[in-house]
Coordinates of N, CA and C in Angstrom, one line a residue:
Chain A
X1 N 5.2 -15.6 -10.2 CA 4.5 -14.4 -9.8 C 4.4 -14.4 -8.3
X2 N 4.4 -13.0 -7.5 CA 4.4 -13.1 -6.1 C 3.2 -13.1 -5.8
X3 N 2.7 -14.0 -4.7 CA 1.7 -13.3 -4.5 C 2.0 -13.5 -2.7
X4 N 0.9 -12.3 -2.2 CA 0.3 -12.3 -0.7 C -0.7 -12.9 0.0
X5 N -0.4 -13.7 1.0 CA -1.9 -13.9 1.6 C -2.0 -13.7 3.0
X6 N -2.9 -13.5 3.6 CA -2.7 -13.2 4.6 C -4.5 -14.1 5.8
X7 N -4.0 -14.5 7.0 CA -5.0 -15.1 7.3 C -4.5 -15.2 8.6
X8 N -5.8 -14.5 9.5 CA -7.4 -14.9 9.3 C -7.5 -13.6 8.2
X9 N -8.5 -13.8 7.5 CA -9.3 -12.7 7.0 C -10.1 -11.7 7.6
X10 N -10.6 -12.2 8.5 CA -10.9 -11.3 9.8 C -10.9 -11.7 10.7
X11 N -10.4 -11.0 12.5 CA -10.6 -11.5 13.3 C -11.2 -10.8 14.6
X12 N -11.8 -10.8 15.4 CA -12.4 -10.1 16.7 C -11.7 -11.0 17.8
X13 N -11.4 -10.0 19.1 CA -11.0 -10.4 19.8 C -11.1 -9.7 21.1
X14 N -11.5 -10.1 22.8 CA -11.9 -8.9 23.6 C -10.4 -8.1 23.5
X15 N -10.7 -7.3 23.9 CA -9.6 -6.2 24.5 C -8.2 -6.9 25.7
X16 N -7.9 -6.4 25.4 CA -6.3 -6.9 26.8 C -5.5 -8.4 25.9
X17 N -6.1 -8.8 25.0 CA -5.4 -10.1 24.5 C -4.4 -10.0 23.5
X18 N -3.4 -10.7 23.5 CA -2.4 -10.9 22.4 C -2.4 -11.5 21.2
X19 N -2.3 -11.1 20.2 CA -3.0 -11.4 19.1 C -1.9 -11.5 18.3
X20 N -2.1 -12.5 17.1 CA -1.0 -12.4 15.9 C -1.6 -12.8 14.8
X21 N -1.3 -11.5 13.8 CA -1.7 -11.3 12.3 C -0.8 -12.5 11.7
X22 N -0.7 -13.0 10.3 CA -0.6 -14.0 9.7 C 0.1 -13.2 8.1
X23 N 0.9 -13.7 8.0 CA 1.7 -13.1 6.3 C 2.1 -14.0 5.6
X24 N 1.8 -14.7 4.7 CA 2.9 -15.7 3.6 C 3.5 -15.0 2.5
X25 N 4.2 -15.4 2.0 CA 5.0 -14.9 0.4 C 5.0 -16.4 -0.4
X26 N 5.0 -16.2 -1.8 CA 5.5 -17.4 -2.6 C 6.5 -17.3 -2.9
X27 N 7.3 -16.1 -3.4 CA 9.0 -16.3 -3.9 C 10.2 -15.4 -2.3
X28 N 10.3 -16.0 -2.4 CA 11.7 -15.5 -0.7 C 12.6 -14.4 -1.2
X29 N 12.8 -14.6 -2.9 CA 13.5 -13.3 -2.8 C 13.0 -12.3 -3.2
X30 N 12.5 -11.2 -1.8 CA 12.3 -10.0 -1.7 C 13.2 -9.1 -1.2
X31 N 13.0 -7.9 -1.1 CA 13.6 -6.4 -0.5 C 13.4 -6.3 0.9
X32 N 12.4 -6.1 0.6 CA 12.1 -5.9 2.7 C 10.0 -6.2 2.4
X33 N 9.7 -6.5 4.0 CA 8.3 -6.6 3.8 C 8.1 -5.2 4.9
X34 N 6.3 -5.0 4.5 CA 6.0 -4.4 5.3 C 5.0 -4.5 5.8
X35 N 4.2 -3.6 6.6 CA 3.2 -3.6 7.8 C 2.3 -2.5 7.7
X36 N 1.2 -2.7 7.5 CA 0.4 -1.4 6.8 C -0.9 -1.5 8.2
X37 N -1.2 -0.7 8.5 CA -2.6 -0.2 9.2 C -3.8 0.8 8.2
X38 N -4.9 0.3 8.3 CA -5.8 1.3 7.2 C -7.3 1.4 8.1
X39 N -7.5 2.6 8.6 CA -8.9 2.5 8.9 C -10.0 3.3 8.2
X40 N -11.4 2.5 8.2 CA -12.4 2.7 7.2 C -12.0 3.6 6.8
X41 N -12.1 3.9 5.2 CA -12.4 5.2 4.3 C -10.8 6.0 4.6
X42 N -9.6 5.7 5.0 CA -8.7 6.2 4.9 C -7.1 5.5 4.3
X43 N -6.4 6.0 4.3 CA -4.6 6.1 3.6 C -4.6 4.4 4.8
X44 N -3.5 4.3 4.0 CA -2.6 3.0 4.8 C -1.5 4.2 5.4
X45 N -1.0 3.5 6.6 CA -0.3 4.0 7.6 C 1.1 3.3 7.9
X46 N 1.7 3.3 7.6 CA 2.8 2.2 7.3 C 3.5 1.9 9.0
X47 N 3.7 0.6 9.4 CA 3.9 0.5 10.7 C 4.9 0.2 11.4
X48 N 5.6 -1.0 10.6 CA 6.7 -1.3 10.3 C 7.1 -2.1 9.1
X49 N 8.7 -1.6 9.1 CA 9.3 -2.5 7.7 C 10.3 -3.2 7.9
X50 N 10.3 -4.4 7.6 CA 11.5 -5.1 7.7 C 12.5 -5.6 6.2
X51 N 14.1 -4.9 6.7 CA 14.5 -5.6 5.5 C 15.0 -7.2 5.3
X52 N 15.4 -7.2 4.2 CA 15.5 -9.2 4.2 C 16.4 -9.7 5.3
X53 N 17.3 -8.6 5.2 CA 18.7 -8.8 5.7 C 18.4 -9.2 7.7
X54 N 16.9 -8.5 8.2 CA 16.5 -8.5 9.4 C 15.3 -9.8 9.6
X55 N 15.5 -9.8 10.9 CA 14.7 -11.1 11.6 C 13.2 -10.4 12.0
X56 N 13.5 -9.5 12.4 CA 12.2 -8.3 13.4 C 12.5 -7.4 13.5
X57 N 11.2 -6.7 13.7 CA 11.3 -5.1 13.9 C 10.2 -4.8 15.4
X58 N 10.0 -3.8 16.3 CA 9.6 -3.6 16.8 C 8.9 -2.3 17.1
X59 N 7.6 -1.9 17.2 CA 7.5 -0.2 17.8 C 6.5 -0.8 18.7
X60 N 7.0 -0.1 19.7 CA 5.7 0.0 20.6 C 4.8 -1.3 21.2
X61 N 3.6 -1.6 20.8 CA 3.1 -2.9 21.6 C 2.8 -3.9 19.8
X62 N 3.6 -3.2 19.0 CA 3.7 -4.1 18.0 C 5.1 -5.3 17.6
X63 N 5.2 -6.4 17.3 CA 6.5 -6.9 16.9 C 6.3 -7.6 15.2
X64 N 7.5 -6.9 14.9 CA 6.6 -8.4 13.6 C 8.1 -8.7 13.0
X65 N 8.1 -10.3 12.6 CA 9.0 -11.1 12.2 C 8.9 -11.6 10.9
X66 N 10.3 -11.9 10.6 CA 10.2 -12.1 9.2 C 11.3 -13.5 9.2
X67 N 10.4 -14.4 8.4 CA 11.1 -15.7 8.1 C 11.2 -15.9 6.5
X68 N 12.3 -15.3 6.2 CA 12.1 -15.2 4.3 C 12.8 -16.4 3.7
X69 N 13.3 -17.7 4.5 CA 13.1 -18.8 3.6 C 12.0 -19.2 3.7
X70 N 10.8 -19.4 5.0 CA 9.5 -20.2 4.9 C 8.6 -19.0 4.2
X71 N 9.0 -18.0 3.7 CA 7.9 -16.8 2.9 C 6.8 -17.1 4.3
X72 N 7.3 -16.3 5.5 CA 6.1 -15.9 6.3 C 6.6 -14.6 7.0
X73 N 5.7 -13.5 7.4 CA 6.0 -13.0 8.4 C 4.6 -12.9 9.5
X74 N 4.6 -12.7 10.6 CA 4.1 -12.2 11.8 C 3.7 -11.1 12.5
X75 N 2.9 -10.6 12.6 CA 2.5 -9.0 13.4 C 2.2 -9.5 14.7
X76 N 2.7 -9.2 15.9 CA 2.1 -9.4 17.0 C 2.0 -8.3 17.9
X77 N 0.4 -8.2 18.3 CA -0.1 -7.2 19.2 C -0.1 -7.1 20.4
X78 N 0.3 -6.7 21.1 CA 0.4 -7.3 22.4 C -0.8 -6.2 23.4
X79 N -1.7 -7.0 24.3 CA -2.5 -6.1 24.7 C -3.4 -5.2 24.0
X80 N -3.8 -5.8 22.9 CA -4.7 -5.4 22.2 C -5.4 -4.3 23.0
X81 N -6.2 -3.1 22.0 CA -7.0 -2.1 22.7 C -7.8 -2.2 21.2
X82 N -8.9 -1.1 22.0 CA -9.9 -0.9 20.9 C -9.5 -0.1 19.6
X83 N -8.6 0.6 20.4 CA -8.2 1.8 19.1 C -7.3 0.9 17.7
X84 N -7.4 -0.2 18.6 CA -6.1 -1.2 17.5 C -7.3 -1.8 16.6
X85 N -8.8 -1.6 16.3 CA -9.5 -1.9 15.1 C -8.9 -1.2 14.1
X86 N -8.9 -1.7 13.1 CA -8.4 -1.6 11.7 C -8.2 -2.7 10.5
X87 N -8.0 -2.4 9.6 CA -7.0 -3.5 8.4 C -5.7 -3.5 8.4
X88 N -5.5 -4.6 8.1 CA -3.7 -4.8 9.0 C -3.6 -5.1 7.4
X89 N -2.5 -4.7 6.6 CA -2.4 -5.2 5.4 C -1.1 -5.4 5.3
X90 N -0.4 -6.1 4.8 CA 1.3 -7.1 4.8 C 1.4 -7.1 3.0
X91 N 2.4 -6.4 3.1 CA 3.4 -5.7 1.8 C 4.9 -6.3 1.4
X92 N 5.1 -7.1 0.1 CA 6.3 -7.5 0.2 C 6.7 -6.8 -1.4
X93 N 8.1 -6.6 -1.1 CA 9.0 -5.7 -2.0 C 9.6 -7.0 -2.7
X94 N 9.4 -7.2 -4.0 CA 10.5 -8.2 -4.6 C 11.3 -7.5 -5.3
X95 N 12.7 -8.1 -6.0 CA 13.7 -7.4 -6.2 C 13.7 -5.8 -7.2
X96 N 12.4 -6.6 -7.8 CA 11.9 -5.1 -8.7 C 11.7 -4.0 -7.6
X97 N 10.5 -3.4 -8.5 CA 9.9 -1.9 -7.6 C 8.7 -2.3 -7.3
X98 N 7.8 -3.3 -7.4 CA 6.5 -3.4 -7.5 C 6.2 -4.5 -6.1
X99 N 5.8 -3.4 -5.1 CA 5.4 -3.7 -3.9 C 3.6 -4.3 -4.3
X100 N 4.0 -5.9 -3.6 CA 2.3 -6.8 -3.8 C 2.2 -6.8 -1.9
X101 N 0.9 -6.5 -2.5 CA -0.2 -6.1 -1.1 C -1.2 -7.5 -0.7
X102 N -0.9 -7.8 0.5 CA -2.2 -9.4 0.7 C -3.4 -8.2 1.3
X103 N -4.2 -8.8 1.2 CA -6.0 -8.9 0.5 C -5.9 -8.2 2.1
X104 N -5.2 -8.2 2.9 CA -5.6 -7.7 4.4 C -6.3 -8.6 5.6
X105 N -6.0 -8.5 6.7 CA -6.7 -8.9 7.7 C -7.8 -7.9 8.8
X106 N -9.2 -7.7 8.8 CA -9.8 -7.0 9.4 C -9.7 -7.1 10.8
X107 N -9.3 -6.4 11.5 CA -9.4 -6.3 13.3 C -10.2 -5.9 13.9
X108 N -11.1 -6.3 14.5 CA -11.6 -6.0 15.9 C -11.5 -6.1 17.2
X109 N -11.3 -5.0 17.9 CA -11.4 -5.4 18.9 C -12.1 -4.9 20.3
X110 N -12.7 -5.8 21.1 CA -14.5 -5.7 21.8 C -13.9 -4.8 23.3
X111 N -14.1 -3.7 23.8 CA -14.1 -3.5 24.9 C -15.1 -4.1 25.5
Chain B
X1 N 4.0 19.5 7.0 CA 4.4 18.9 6.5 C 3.2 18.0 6.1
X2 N 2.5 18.5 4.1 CA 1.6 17.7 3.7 C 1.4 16.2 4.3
X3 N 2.8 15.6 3.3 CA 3.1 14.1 2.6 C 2.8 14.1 1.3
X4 N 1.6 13.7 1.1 CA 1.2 13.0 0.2 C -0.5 13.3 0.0
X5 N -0.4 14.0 -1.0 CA -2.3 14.7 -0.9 C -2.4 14.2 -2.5
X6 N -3.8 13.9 -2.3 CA -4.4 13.0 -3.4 C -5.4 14.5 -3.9
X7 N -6.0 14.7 -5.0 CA -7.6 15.5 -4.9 C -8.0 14.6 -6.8
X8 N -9.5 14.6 -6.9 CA -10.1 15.0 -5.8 C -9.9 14.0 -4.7
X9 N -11.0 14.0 -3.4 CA -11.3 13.1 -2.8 C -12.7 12.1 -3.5
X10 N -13.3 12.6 -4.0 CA -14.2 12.1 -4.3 C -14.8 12.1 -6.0
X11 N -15.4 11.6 -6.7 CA -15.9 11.6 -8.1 C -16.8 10.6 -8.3
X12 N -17.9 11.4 -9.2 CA -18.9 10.3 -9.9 C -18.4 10.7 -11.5
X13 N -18.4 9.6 -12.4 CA -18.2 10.1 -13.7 C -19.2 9.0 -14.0
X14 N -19.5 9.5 -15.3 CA -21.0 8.1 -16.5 C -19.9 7.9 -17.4
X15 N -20.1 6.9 -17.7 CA -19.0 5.7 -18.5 C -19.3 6.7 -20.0
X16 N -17.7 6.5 -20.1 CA -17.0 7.1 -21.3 C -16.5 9.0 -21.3
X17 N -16.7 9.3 -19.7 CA -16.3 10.5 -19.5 C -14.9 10.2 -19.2
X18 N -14.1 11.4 -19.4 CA -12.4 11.3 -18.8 C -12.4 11.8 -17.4
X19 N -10.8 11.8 -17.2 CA -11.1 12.5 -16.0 C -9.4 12.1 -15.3
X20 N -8.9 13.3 -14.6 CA -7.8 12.8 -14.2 C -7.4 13.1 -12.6
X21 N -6.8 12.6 -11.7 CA -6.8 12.2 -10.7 C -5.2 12.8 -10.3
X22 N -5.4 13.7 -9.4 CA -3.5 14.4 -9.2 C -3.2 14.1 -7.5
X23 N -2.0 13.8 -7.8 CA -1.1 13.3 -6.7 C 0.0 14.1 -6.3
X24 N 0.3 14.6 -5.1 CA 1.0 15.9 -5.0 C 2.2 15.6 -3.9
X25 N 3.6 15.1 -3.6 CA 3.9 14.7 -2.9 C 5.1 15.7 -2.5
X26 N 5.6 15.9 -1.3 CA 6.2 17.2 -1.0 C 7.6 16.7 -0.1
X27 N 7.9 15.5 -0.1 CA 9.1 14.8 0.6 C 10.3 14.6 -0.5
X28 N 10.1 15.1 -1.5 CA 11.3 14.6 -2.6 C 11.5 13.5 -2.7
X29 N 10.8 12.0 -2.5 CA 10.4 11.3 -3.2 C 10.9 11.0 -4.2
X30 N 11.4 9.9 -4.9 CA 11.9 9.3 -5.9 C 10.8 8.6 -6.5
X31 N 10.5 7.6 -6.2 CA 9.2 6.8 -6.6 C 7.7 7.3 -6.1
X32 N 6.8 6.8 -7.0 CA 5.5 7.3 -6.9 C 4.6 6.2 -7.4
X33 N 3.5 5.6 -7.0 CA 2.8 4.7 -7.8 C 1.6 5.2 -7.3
X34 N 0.4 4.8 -8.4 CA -0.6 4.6 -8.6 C -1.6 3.3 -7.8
X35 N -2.2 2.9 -7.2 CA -3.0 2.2 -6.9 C -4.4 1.8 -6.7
X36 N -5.2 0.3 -7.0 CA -6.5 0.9 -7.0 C -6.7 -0.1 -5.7
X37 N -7.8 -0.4 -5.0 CA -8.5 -1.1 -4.0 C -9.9 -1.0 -4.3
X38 N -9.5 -2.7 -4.3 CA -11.5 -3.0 -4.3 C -11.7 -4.3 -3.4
X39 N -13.2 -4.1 -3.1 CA -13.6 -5.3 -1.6 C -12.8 -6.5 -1.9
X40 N -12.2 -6.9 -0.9 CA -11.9 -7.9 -0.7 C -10.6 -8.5 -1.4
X41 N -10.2 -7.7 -2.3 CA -8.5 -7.7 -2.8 C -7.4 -6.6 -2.2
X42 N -6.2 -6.9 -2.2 CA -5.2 -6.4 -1.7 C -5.2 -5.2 -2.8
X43 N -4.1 -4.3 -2.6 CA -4.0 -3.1 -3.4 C -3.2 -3.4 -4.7
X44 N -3.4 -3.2 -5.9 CA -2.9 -3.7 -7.2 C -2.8 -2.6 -7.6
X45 N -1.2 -2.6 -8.4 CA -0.2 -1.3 -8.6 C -0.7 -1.0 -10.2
X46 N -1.3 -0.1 -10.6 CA -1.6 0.2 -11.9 C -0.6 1.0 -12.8
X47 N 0.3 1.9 -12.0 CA 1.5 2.3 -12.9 C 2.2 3.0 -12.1
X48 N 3.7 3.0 -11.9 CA 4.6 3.7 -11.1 C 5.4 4.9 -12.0
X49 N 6.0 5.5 -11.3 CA 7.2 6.1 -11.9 C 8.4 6.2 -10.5
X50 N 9.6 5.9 -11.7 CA 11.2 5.8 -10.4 C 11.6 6.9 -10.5
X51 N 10.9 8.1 -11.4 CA 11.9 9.3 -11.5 C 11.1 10.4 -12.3
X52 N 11.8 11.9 -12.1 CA 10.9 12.6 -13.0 C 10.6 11.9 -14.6
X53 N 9.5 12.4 -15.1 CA 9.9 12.2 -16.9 C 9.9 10.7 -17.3
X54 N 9.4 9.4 -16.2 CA 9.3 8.0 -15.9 C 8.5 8.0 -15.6
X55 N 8.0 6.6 -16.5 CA 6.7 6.1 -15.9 C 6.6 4.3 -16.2
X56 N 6.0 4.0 -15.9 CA 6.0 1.9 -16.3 C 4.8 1.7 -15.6
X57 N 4.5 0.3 -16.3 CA 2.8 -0.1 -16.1 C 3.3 -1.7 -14.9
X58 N 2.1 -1.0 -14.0 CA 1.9 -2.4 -12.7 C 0.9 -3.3 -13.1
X59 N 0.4 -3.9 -12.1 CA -0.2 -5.0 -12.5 C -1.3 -5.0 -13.7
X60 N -2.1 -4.0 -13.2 CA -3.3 -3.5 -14.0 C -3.6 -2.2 -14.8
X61 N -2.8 -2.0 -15.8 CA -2.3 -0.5 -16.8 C -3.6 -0.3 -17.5
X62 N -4.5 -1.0 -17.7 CA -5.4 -1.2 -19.2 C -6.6 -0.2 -18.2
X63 N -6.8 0.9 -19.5 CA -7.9 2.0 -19.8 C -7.0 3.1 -19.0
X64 N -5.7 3.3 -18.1 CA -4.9 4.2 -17.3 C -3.8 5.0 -18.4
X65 N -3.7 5.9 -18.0 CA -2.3 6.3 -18.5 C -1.9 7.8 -17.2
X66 N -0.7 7.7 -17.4 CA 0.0 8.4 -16.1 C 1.0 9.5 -16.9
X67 N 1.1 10.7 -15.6 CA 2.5 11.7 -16.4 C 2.9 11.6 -15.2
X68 N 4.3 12.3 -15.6 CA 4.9 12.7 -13.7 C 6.2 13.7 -14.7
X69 N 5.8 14.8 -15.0 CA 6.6 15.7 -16.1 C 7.4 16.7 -14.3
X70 N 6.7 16.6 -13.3 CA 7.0 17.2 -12.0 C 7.9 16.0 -11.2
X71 N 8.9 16.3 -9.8 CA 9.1 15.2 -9.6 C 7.9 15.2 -8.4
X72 N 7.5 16.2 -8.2 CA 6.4 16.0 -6.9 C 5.1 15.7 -7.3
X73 N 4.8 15.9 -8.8 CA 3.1 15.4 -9.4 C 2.9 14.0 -10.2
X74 N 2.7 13.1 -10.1 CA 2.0 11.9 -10.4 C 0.3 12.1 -10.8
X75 N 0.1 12.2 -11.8 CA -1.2 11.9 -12.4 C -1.7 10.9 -13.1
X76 N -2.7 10.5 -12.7 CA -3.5 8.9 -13.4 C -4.5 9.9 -14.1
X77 N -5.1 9.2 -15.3 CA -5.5 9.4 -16.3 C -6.2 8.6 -16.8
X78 N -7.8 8.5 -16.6 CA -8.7 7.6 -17.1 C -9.5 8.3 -18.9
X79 N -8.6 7.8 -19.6 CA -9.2 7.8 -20.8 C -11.0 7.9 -21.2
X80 N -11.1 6.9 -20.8 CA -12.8 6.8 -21.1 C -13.0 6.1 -20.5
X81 N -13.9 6.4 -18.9 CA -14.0 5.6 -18.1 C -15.4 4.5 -17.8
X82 N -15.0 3.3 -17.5 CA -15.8 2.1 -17.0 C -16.1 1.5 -15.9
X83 N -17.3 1.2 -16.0 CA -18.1 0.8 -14.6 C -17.1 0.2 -13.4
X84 N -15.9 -0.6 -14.5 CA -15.1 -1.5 -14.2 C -14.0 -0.7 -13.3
X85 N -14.2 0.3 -13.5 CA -12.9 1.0 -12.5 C -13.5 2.0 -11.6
X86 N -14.9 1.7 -11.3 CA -15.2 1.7 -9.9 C -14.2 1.5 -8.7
X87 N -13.2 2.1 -8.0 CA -12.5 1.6 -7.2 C -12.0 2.8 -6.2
X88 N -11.2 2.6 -5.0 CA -10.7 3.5 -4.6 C -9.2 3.6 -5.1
X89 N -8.6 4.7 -5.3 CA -7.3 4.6 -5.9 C -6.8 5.3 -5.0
X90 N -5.5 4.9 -4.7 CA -4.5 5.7 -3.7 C -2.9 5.9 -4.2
X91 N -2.5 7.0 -4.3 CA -1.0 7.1 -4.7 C -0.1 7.1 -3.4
X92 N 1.0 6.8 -3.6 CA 2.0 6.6 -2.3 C 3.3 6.7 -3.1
X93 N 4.2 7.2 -2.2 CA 5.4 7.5 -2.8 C 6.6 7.1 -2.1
X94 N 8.0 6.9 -2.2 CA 9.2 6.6 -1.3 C 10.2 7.5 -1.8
X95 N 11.4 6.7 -1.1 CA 12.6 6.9 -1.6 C 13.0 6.3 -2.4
X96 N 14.2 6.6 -2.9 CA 14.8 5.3 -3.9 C 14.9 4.1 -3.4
X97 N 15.1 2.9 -3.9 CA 15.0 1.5 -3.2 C 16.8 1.7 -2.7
X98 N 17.3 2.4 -3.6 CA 18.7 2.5 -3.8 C 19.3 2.9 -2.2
X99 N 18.4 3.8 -1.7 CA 18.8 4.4 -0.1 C 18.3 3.4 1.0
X100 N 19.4 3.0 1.6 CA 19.7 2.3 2.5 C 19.4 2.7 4.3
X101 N 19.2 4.3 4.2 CA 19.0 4.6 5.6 C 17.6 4.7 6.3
X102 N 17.6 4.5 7.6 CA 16.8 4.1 8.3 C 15.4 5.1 7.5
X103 N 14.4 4.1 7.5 CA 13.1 5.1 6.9 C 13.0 5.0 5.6
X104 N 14.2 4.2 4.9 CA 14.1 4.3 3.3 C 12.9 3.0 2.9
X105 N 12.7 3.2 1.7 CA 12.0 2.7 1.3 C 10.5 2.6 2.1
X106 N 10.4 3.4 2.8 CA 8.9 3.0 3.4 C 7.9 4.1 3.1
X107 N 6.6 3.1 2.4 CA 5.7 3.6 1.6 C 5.1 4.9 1.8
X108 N 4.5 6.5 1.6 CA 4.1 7.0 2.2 C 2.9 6.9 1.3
X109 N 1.3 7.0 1.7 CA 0.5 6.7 0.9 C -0.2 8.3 1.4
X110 N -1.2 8.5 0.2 CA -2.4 9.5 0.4 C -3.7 9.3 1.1
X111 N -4.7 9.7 1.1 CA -6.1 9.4 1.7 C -6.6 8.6 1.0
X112 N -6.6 8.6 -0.2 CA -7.0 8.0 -1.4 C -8.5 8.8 -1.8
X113 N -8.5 8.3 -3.4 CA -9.5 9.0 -4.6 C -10.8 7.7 -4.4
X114 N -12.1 8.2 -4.0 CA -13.5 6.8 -4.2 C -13.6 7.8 -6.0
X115 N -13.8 6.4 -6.6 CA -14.3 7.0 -8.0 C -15.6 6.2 -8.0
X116 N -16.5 6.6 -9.0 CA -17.8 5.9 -9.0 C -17.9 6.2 -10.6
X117 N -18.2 5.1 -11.3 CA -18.3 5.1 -12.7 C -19.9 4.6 -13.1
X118 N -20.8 5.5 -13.5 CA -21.9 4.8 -13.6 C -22.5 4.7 -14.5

């Protein structure tokens, strides 16, 4: 059975810093992973998706990597701002249809 | 351009009322799933469908039942509901896994449904 974890469980950090979210998998063969943003009381926001076939993806001041023999991937923020508080939540597709969600990592971050 | 609208947003139901929960997605969409969120767990898939007139049970099916007779309406369906499915539920929908072009497969989710079972 697949599962997600993701750590730290929560993290705070001041503002202007570079930061990296944390992703594992237990089985490597997946579809593609993904990258979810959710803030209080709303939808997930999807951020980026990486397929198996890819190393990384990039938008913006985000990067995130994917190592699908060690079942890890990486979100990295670069220059963190405050608006970047949220739940970061890391999504892996196994060969089925049934996308498993890790528990999330909560963000803060302090102007 | 909706996406993906959930209603209601909100509900209280007392244990053993029904009650059904509609999902409305307007991208033509292939897949559609069900999900619930509670503190401190990841989102757990209660039932999908890959197509109109389809449906199959995710992690957590039990007291749920779903239609999707539309290919744009996904409905969850709590039979007789318990304290126990207190939760937020959110539907989200894609493309086929089968489409390969840039944007495929990536989840579009709703605001999501707070239910309160009391």
């Amino acid at each position: 059975k697949q599962e997600v974890t993701q750590i730290p469980a929560a993290l705070s950090v001041p503002e202007g810093e570079n930061l990296v979210l944390n992703c594992s998998f237990t089985d490597s063969a997946i579809y593609n992973l993904q990258w979810f943003r959710q803030d209080p009381g709303k939808g997930l926001t999807s951020l980026l998706l990486i397929q198996s076939s890819q190393r990384e993806q990039t938008s913006g001041r985000l990067n995130a990597s994917l190592d699908k023999s060690s079942g890890r991937s990486t979100l990295y923020i670069a220059a963190s701002q405050p608006g970047d508080s949220a739940t970061y939540l890391c999504a892996v597709r196994p060969l089925g249809n049934k996308l498993v969600f890790g528990a999330g990592t909560i963000l803060r971050v302090k102007s | 351009n909706a996406g993906v609208t959930q209603t209601p947003k909100f509900r209280v139901l007392k244990t053993g009322q029904s009650m059904t929960l509609l999902c409305a997605q307007d991208m033509n969409h292939e897949y559609m799933y069900w999900y619930r969120q509670d503190p401190g767990m990841g989102l757990r898939l209660i039932h999908y469908s890959v197509g109109e007139g389809t449906t199959a049970k995710g992690e957590v099916p039990d007291g749920y039942n779903v239609s999707r007779l539309k290919k744009q309406n996904f409905l969850l369906g709590l039979e007789s509901a318990a304290p126990s499915q207190t939760s937020v539920y959110f539907c989200a929908s894609s493309y086929s896994r089968k489409d390969h072009s840039s944007g495929a497969n990536v989840l579009t989710f709703g605001a999501g449904s707070r239910l309160t079972v009391l």
